[in-house]
Structures are given as C-alpha cells and as structure tokens.
PDB file of N, CA and C in Angstrom:
ATOM      1  N   UNK N1205     -18.350-228.881  60.746  1.00 70.00           N
ATOM      2  CA  UNK N1205     -18.628-228.919  62.161  1.00 70.00           C
ATOM      3  C   UNK N1205     -19.138-230.293  62.571  1.00 70.00           C
ATOM      4  N   UNK N1206     -19.912-230.948  61.772  1.00 88.00           N
ATOM      5  CA  UNK N1206     -20.524-232.211  62.149  1.00 88.00           C
ATOM      6  C   UNK N1206     -19.633-233.422  62.019  1.00 88.00           C
ATOM      7  N   UNK N1207     -18.408-233.216  61.531  1.00 90.00           N
ATOM      8  CA  UNK N1207     -17.513-234.357  61.304  1.00 90.00           C
ATOM      9  C   UNK N1207     -17.216-235.077  62.622  1.00 90.00           C
ATOM     10  N   UNK N1208     -16.962-234.302  63.685  1.00 92.00           N
ATOM     11  CA  UNK N1208     -16.647-234.905  64.981  1.00 92.00           C
ATOM     12  C   UNK N1208     -17.842-235.680  65.518  1.00 92.00           C
ATOM     13  N   UNK N1209     -19.030-235.093  65.409  1.00 93.00           N
ATOM     14  CA  UNK N1209     -20.256-235.751  65.872  1.00 93.00           C
ATOM     15  C   UNK N1209     -20.491-237.040  65.082  1.00 93.00           C
ATOM     16  N   UNK N1210     -20.245-236.974  63.794  1.00 93.00           N
ATOM     17  CA  UNK N1210     -20.415-238.130  62.918  1.00 93.00           C
ATOM     18  C   UNK N1210     -19.460-239.258  63.330  1.00 93.00           C
ATOM     19  N   UNK N1211     -18.217-238.904  63.617  1.00 94.00           N
ATOM     20  CA  UNK N1211     -17.220-239.905  64.020  1.00 94.00           C
ATOM     21  C   UNK N1211     -17.594-240.544  65.354  1.00 94.00           C
ATOM     22  N   UNK N1212     -18.037-239.717  66.302  1.00 94.00           N
ATOM     23  CA  UNK N1212     -18.449-240.265  67.606  1.00 94.00           C
ATOM     24  C   UNK N1212     -19.611-241.241  67.427  1.00 94.00           C
ATOM     25  N   UNK N1213     -20.540-240.878  66.551  1.00 95.00           N
ATOM     26  CA  UNK N1213     -21.690-241.746  66.308  1.00 95.00           C
ATOM     27  C   UNK N1213     -21.284-243.078  65.702  1.00 95.00           C
ATOM     28  N   UNK N1214     -20.336-243.026  64.755  1.00 95.00           N
ATOM     29  CA  UNK N1214     -19.866-244.269  64.134  1.00 95.00           C
ATOM     30  C   UNK N1214     -19.216-245.176  65.173  1.00 95.00           C
ATOM     31  N   UNK N1215     -18.458-244.581  66.080  1.00 96.00           N
ATOM     32  CA  UNK N1215     -17.791-245.372  67.125  1.00 96.00           C
ATOM     33  C   UNK N1215     -18.826-246.004  68.045  1.00 96.00           C
ATOM     34  N   UNK N1216     -19.802-245.203  68.496  1.00 95.00           N
ATOM     35  CA  UNK N1216     -20.850-245.741  69.373  1.00 95.00           C
ATOM     36  C   UNK N1216     -21.614-246.860  68.674  1.00 95.00           C
ATOM     37  N   UNK N1217     -21.909-246.640  67.405  1.00 95.00           N
ATOM     38  CA  UNK N1217     -22.652-247.644  66.642  1.00 95.00           C
ATOM     39  C   UNK N1217     -21.863-248.953  66.570  1.00 95.00           C
ATOM     40  N   UNK N1218     -20.561-248.850  66.318  1.00 96.00           N
ATOM     41  CA  UNK N1218     -19.714-250.044  66.228  1.00 96.00           C
ATOM     42  C   UNK N1218     -19.597-250.742  67.580  1.00 96.00           C
ATOM     43  N   UNK N1219     -19.417-249.953  68.644  1.00 96.00           N
ATOM     44  CA  UNK N1219     -19.312-250.543  69.985  1.00 96.00           C
ATOM     45  C   UNK N1219     -20.624-251.224  70.350  1.00 96.00           C
ATOM     46  N   UNK N1220     -21.725-250.583  70.039  1.00 96.00           N
ATOM     47  CA  UNK N1220     -23.026-251.189  70.306  1.00 96.00           C
ATOM     48  C   UNK N1220     -23.212-252.497  69.562  1.00 96.00           C
ATOM     49  N   UNK N1221     -22.722-252.540  68.335  1.00 95.00           N
ATOM     50  CA  UNK N1221     -22.806-253.766  67.541  1.00 95.00           C
ATOM     51  C   UNK N1221     -21.930-254.857  68.140  1.00 95.00           C
ATOM     52  N   UNK N1222     -20.704-254.491  68.515  1.00 96.00           N
ATOM     53  CA  UNK N1222     -19.771-255.478  69.080  1.00 96.00           C
ATOM     54  C   UNK N1222     -20.220-256.015  70.427  1.00 96.00           C
ATOM     55  N   UNK N1223     -20.835-255.153  71.229  1.00 97.00           N
ATOM     56  CA  UNK N1223     -21.254-255.565  72.573  1.00 97.00           C
ATOM     57  C   UNK N1223     -22.697-256.044  72.609  1.00 97.00           C
ATOM     58  N   UNK N1224     -23.314-256.126  71.447  1.00 97.00           N
ATOM     59  CA  UNK N1224     -24.707-256.554  71.337  1.00 97.00           C
ATOM     60  C   UNK N1224     -25.605-255.675  72.203  1.00 97.00           C
ATOM     61  N   UNK N1225     -25.395-254.357  72.062  1.00 97.00           N
ATOM     62  CA  UNK N1225     -26.166-253.380  72.815  1.00 97.00           C
ATOM     63  C   UNK N1225     -26.963-252.536  71.811  1.00 97.00           C
ATOM     64  N   UNK N1226     -28.200-252.934  71.539  1.00 96.00           N
ATOM     65  CA  UNK N1226     -28.983-252.237  70.516  1.00 96.00           C
ATOM     66  C   UNK N1226     -29.260-250.768  70.865  1.00 96.00           C
ATOM     67  N   UNK N1227     -29.380-250.459  72.160  1.00 97.00           N
ATOM     68  CA  UNK N1227     -29.618-249.065  72.544  1.00 97.00           C
ATOM     69  C   UNK N1227     -28.428-248.183  72.172  1.00 97.00           C
ATOM     70  N   UNK N1228     -27.228-248.661  72.459  1.00 97.00           N
ATOM     71  CA  UNK N1228     -26.024-247.905  72.129  1.00 97.00           C
ATOM     72  C   UNK N1228     -25.854-247.813  70.620  1.00 97.00           C
ATOM     73  N   UNK N1229     -26.197-248.879  69.948  1.00 96.00           N
ATOM     74  CA  UNK N1229     -26.115-248.896  68.482  1.00 96.00           C
ATOM     75  C   UNK N1229     -27.062-247.858  67.870  1.00 96.00           C
ATOM     76  N   UNK N1230     -28.300-247.794  68.380  1.00 97.00           N
ATOM     77  CA  UNK N1230     -29.274-246.809  67.900  1.00 97.00           C
ATOM     78  C   UNK N1230     -28.831-245.383  68.237  1.00 97.00           C
ATOM     79  N   UNK N1231     -28.305-245.208  69.436  1.00 97.00           N
ATOM     80  CA  UNK N1231     -27.814-243.893  69.837  1.00 97.00           C
ATOM     81  C   UNK N1231     -26.676-243.446  68.913  1.00 97.00           C
ATOM     82  N   UNK N1232     -25.786-244.364  68.610  1.00 96.00           N
ATOM     83  CA  UNK N1232     -24.681-244.063  67.705  1.00 96.00           C
ATOM     84  C   UNK N1232     -25.166-243.723  66.309  1.00 96.00           C
ATOM     85  N   UNK N1233     -26.147-244.458  65.842  1.00 96.00           N
ATOM     86  CA  UNK N1233     -26.690-244.192  64.507  1.00 96.00           C
ATOM     87  C   UNK N1233     -27.332-242.802  64.460  1.00 96.00           C
ATOM     88  N   UNK N1234     -28.077-242.460  65.501  1.00 96.00           N
ATOM     89  CA  UNK N1234     -28.717-241.140  65.556  1.00 96.00           C
ATOM     90  C   UNK N1234     -27.670-240.033  65.616  1.00 96.00           C
ATOM     91  N   UNK N1235     -26.636-240.247  66.406  1.00 96.00           N
ATOM     92  CA  UNK N1235     -25.580-239.247  66.518  1.00 96.00           C
ATOM     93  C   UNK N1235     -24.831-239.090  65.196  1.00 96.00           C
ATOM     94  N   UNK N1236     -24.605-240.209  64.528  1.00 95.00           N
ATOM     95  CA  UNK N1236     -23.944-240.180  63.219  1.00 95.00           C
ATOM     96  C   UNK N1236     -24.786-239.398  62.215  1.00 95.00           C
ATOM     97  N   UNK N1237     -26.082-239.652  62.194  1.00 96.00           N
ATOM     98  CA  UNK N1237     -26.979-238.950  61.273  1.00 96.00           C
ATOM     99  C   UNK N1237     -27.026-237.453  61.585  1.00 96.00           C
ATOM    100  N   UNK N1238     -27.003-237.116  62.869  1.00 95.00           N
ATOM    101  CA  UNK N1238     -26.980-235.706  63.262  1.00 95.00           C
ATOM    102  C   UNK N1238     -25.699-235.048  62.741  1.00 95.00           C
ATOM    103  N   UNK N1239     -24.591-235.737  62.898  1.00 95.00           N
ATOM    104  CA  UNK N1239     -23.319-235.212  62.410  1.00 95.00           C
ATOM    105  C   UNK N1239     -23.318-235.032  60.901  1.00 95.00           C
ATOM    106  N   UNK N1240     -23.887-235.994  60.194  1.00 96.00           N
ATOM    107  CA  UNK N1240     -23.979-235.893  58.734  1.00 96.00           C
ATOM    108  C   UNK N1240     -24.813-234.680  58.337  1.00 96.00           C
ATOM    109  N   UNK N1241     -25.922-234.466  59.043  1.00 96.00           N
ATOM    110  CA  UNK N1241     -26.787-233.324  58.738  1.00 96.00           C
ATOM    111  C   UNK N1241     -26.060-232.011  59.021  1.00 96.00           C
ATOM    112  N   UNK N1242     -25.321-231.952  60.123  1.00 95.00           N
ATOM    113  CA  UNK N1242     -24.552-230.746  60.453  1.00 95.00           C
ATOM    114  C   UNK N1242     -23.486-230.481  59.390  1.00 95.00           C
ATOM    115  N   UNK N1243     -22.829-231.526  58.942  1.00 94.00           N
ATOM    116  CA  UNK N1243     -21.782-231.388  57.926  1.00 94.00           C
ATOM    117  C   UNK N1243     -22.378-230.875  56.610  1.00 94.00           C
ATOM    118  N   UNK N1244     -23.516-231.446  56.215  1.00 95.00           N
ATOM    119  CA  UNK N1244     -24.176-230.996  54.984  1.00 95.00           C
ATOM    120  C   UNK N1244     -24.611-229.540  55.099  1.00 95.00           C
ATOM    121  N   UNK N1245     -25.125-229.159  56.262  1.00 96.00           N
ATOM    122  CA  UNK N1245     -25.548-227.772  56.468  1.00 96.00           C
ATOM    123  C   UNK N1245     -24.357-226.822  56.392  1.00 96.00           C
ATOM    124  N   UNK N1246     -23.243-227.220  56.972  1.00 95.00           N
ATOM    125  CA  UNK N1246     -22.035-226.395  56.909  1.00 95.00           C
ATOM    126  C   UNK N1246     -21.562-226.242  55.469  1.00 95.00           C
ATOM    127  N   UNK N1247     -21.597-227.332  54.723  1.00 95.00           N
ATOM    128  CA  UNK N1247     -21.206-227.280  53.316  1.00 95.00           C
ATOM    129  C   UNK N1247     -22.143-226.381  52.515  1.00 95.00           C
ATOM    130  N   UNK N1248     -23.430-226.460  52.806  1.00 97.00           N
ATOM    131  CA  UNK N1248     -24.407-225.637  52.097  1.00 97.00           C
ATOM    132  C   UNK N1248     -24.181-224.154  52.393  1.00 97.00           C
ATOM    133  N   UNK N1249     -23.883-223.828  53.661  1.00 97.00           N
ATOM    134  CA  UNK N1249     -23.605-222.431  54.012  1.00 97.00           C
ATOM    135  C   UNK N1249     -22.360-221.934  53.291  1.00 97.00           C
ATOM    136  N   UNK N1250     -21.333-222.762  53.226  1.00 97.00           N
ATOM    137  CA  UNK N1250     -20.096-222.372  52.532  1.00 97.00           C
ATOM    138  C   UNK N1250     -20.364-222.153  51.047  1.00 97.00           C
ATOM    139  N   UNK N1251     -21.155-223.018  50.456  1.00 97.00           N
ATOM    140  CA  UNK N1251     -21.492-222.885  49.032  1.00 97.00           C
ATOM    141  C   UNK N1251     -22.301-221.605  48.796  1.00 97.00           C
ATOM    142  N   UNK N1252     -23.219-221.301  49.705  1.00 97.00           N
ATOM    143  CA  UNK N1252     -24.026-220.081  49.566  1.00 97.00           C
ATOM    144  C   UNK N1252     -23.138-218.843  49.660  1.00 97.00           C
ATOM    145  N   UNK N1253     -22.194-218.844  50.583  1.00 97.00           N
ATOM    146  CA  UNK N1253     -21.280-217.705  50.711  1.00 97.00           C
ATOM    147  C   UNK N1253     -20.440-217.538  49.450  1.00 97.00           C
ATOM    148  N   UNK N1254     -20.041-218.657  48.873  1.00 96.00           N
ATOM    149  CA  UNK N1254     -19.269-218.611  47.630  1.00 96.00           C
ATOM    150  C   UNK N1254     -20.095-217.960  46.516  1.00 96.00           C
ATOM    151  N   UNK N1255     -21.360-218.356  46.408  1.00 96.00           N
ATOM    152  CA  UNK N1255     -22.239-217.792  45.384  1.00 96.00           C
ATOM    153  C   UNK N1255     -22.482-216.300  45.629  1.00 96.00           C
ATOM    154  N   UNK N1256     -22.633-215.926  46.902  1.00 96.00           N
ATOM    155  CA  UNK N1256     -22.831-214.509  47.232  1.00 96.00           C
ATOM    156  C   UNK N1256     -21.611-213.686  46.813  1.00 96.00           C
ATOM    157  N   UNK N1257     -20.428-214.210  47.069  1.00 96.00           N
ATOM    158  CA  UNK N1257     -19.200-213.503  46.702  1.00 96.00           C
ATOM    159  C   UNK N1257     -19.089-213.367  45.187  1.00 96.00           C
ATOM    160  N   UNK N1258     -19.431-214.431  44.479  1.00 96.00           N
ATOM    161  CA  UNK N1258     -19.391-214.384  43.012  1.00 96.00           C
ATOM    162  C   UNK N1258     -20.386-213.356  42.486  1.00 96.00           C
ATOM    163  N   UNK N1259     -21.576-213.326  43.047  1.00 96.00           N
ATOM    164  CA  UNK N1259     -22.589-212.364  42.621  1.00 96.00           C
ATOM    165  C   UNK N1259     -22.123-210.931  42.902  1.00 96.00           C
ATOM    166  N   UNK N1260     -21.520-210.718  44.054  1.00 95.00           N
ATOM    167  CA  UNK N1260     -21.023-209.384  44.395  1.00 95.00           C
ATOM    168  C   UNK N1260     -19.918-208.964  43.421  1.00 95.00           C
ATOM    169  N   UNK N1261     -19.053-209.881  43.052  1.00 96.00           N
ATOM    170  CA  UNK N1261     -17.994-209.584  42.086  1.00 96.00           C
ATOM    171  C   UNK N1261     -18.595-209.162  40.754  1.00 96.00           C
ATOM    172  N   UNK N1262     -19.602-209.886  40.296  1.00 95.00           N
ATOM    173  CA  UNK N1262     -20.260-209.546  39.026  1.00 95.00           C
ATOM    174  C   UNK N1262     -20.952-208.186  39.116  1.00 95.00           C
ATOM    175  N   UNK N1263     -21.536-207.916  40.269  1.00 95.00           N
ATOM    176  CA  UNK N1263     -22.212-206.638  40.472  1.00 95.00           C
ATOM    177  C   UNK N1263     -21.207-205.483  40.378  1.00 95.00           C
ATOM    178  N   UNK N1264     -20.069-205.627  41.018  1.00 93.00           N
ATOM    179  CA  UNK N1264     -19.032-204.592  40.982  1.00 93.00           C
ATOM    180  C   UNK N1264     -18.500-204.436  39.569  1.00 93.00           C
ATOM    181  N   UNK N1265     -18.273-205.547  38.881  1.00 93.00           N
ATOM    182  CA  UNK N1265     -17.789-205.474  37.496  1.00 93.00           C
ATOM    183  C   UNK N1265     -18.791-204.731  36.611  1.00 93.00           C
ATOM    184  N   UNK N1266     -20.072-204.987  36.827  1.00 93.00           N
ATOM    185  CA  UNK N1266     -21.103-204.328  36.051  1.00 93.00           C
ATOM    186  C   UNK N1266     -21.115-202.822  36.331  1.00 93.00           C
ATOM    187  N   UNK N1267     -20.980-202.447  37.603  1.00 92.00           N
ATOM    188  CA  UNK N1267     -20.951-201.029  37.962  1.00 92.00           C
ATOM    189  C   UNK N1267     -19.755-200.329  37.325  1.00 92.00           C
ATOM    190  N   UNK N1268     -18.598-200.979  37.330  1.00 92.00           N
ATOM    191  CA  UNK N1268     -17.397-200.406  36.724  1.00 92.00           C
ATOM    192  C   UNK N1268     -17.604-200.231  35.221  1.00 92.00           C
ATOM    193  N   UNK N1269     -18.170-201.227  34.590  1.00 91.00           N
ATOM    194  CA  UNK N1269     -18.410-201.156  33.136  1.00 91.00           C
ATOM    195  C   UNK N1269     -19.391-200.023  32.801  1.00 91.00           C
ATOM    196  N   UNK N1270     -20.416-199.834  33.624  1.00 91.00           N
ATOM    197  CA  UNK N1270     -21.386-198.776  33.378  1.00 91.00           C
ATOM    198  C   UNK N1270     -20.755-197.390  33.553  1.00 91.00           C
ATOM    199  N   UNK N1271     -19.878-197.254  34.516  1.00 91.00           N
ATOM    200  CA  UNK N1271     -19.212-195.967  34.757  1.00 91.00           C
ATOM    201  C   UNK N1271     -18.222-195.637  33.646  1.00 91.00           C
ATOM    202  N   UNK N1272     -17.688-196.678  33.013  1.00 89.00           N
ATOM    203  CA  UNK N1272     -16.692-196.479  31.953  1.00 89.00           C
ATOM    204  C   UNK N1272     -17.336-196.009  30.646  1.00 89.00           C
ATOM    205  N   UNK N1273     -18.632-196.081  30.548  1.00 80.00           N
ATOM    206  CA  UNK N1273     -19.335-195.709  29.311  1.00 80.00           C
ATOM    207  C   UNK N1273     -19.268-194.222  29.071  1.00 80.00           C
TER     208      UNK N1273
END
C-alpha cells in the first residue's frame, strides 16, 4: 500500500532538491518515510497471515493424526 506514497515522496524530494526548495524536500522525505513505513507494515501483516495459515495447517494435521490412532 505504501509504494505509491513512497514514490510520491521521492518525486517531491527530488523536485525540492532541483528547485532549491528545502520545505518541499523535507515534505517529500517525510512522505517517502511514511510510504516506507506503510509498505513494511503491509509486508508484516502478510507475513503474519502466512504464519497463521501454516499454524492452522499443522493444527489440522495434528487433529487428523490423533483421530487416526
């Protein structure tokens, strides 16, 4: 999700640098960092869901094995 925000921030940061506009450069840097944080959070949520699915699979396998006894 944060990829778009990150890209916008990089563009603002570059434009601010080219136009010698420190305010725009700082705004771009902040927006880029926000996008990076959003992207990392999205990745962390995806990784957590993956682990939850793996745990559920192991749980079901264990239940099947116990019933087969």
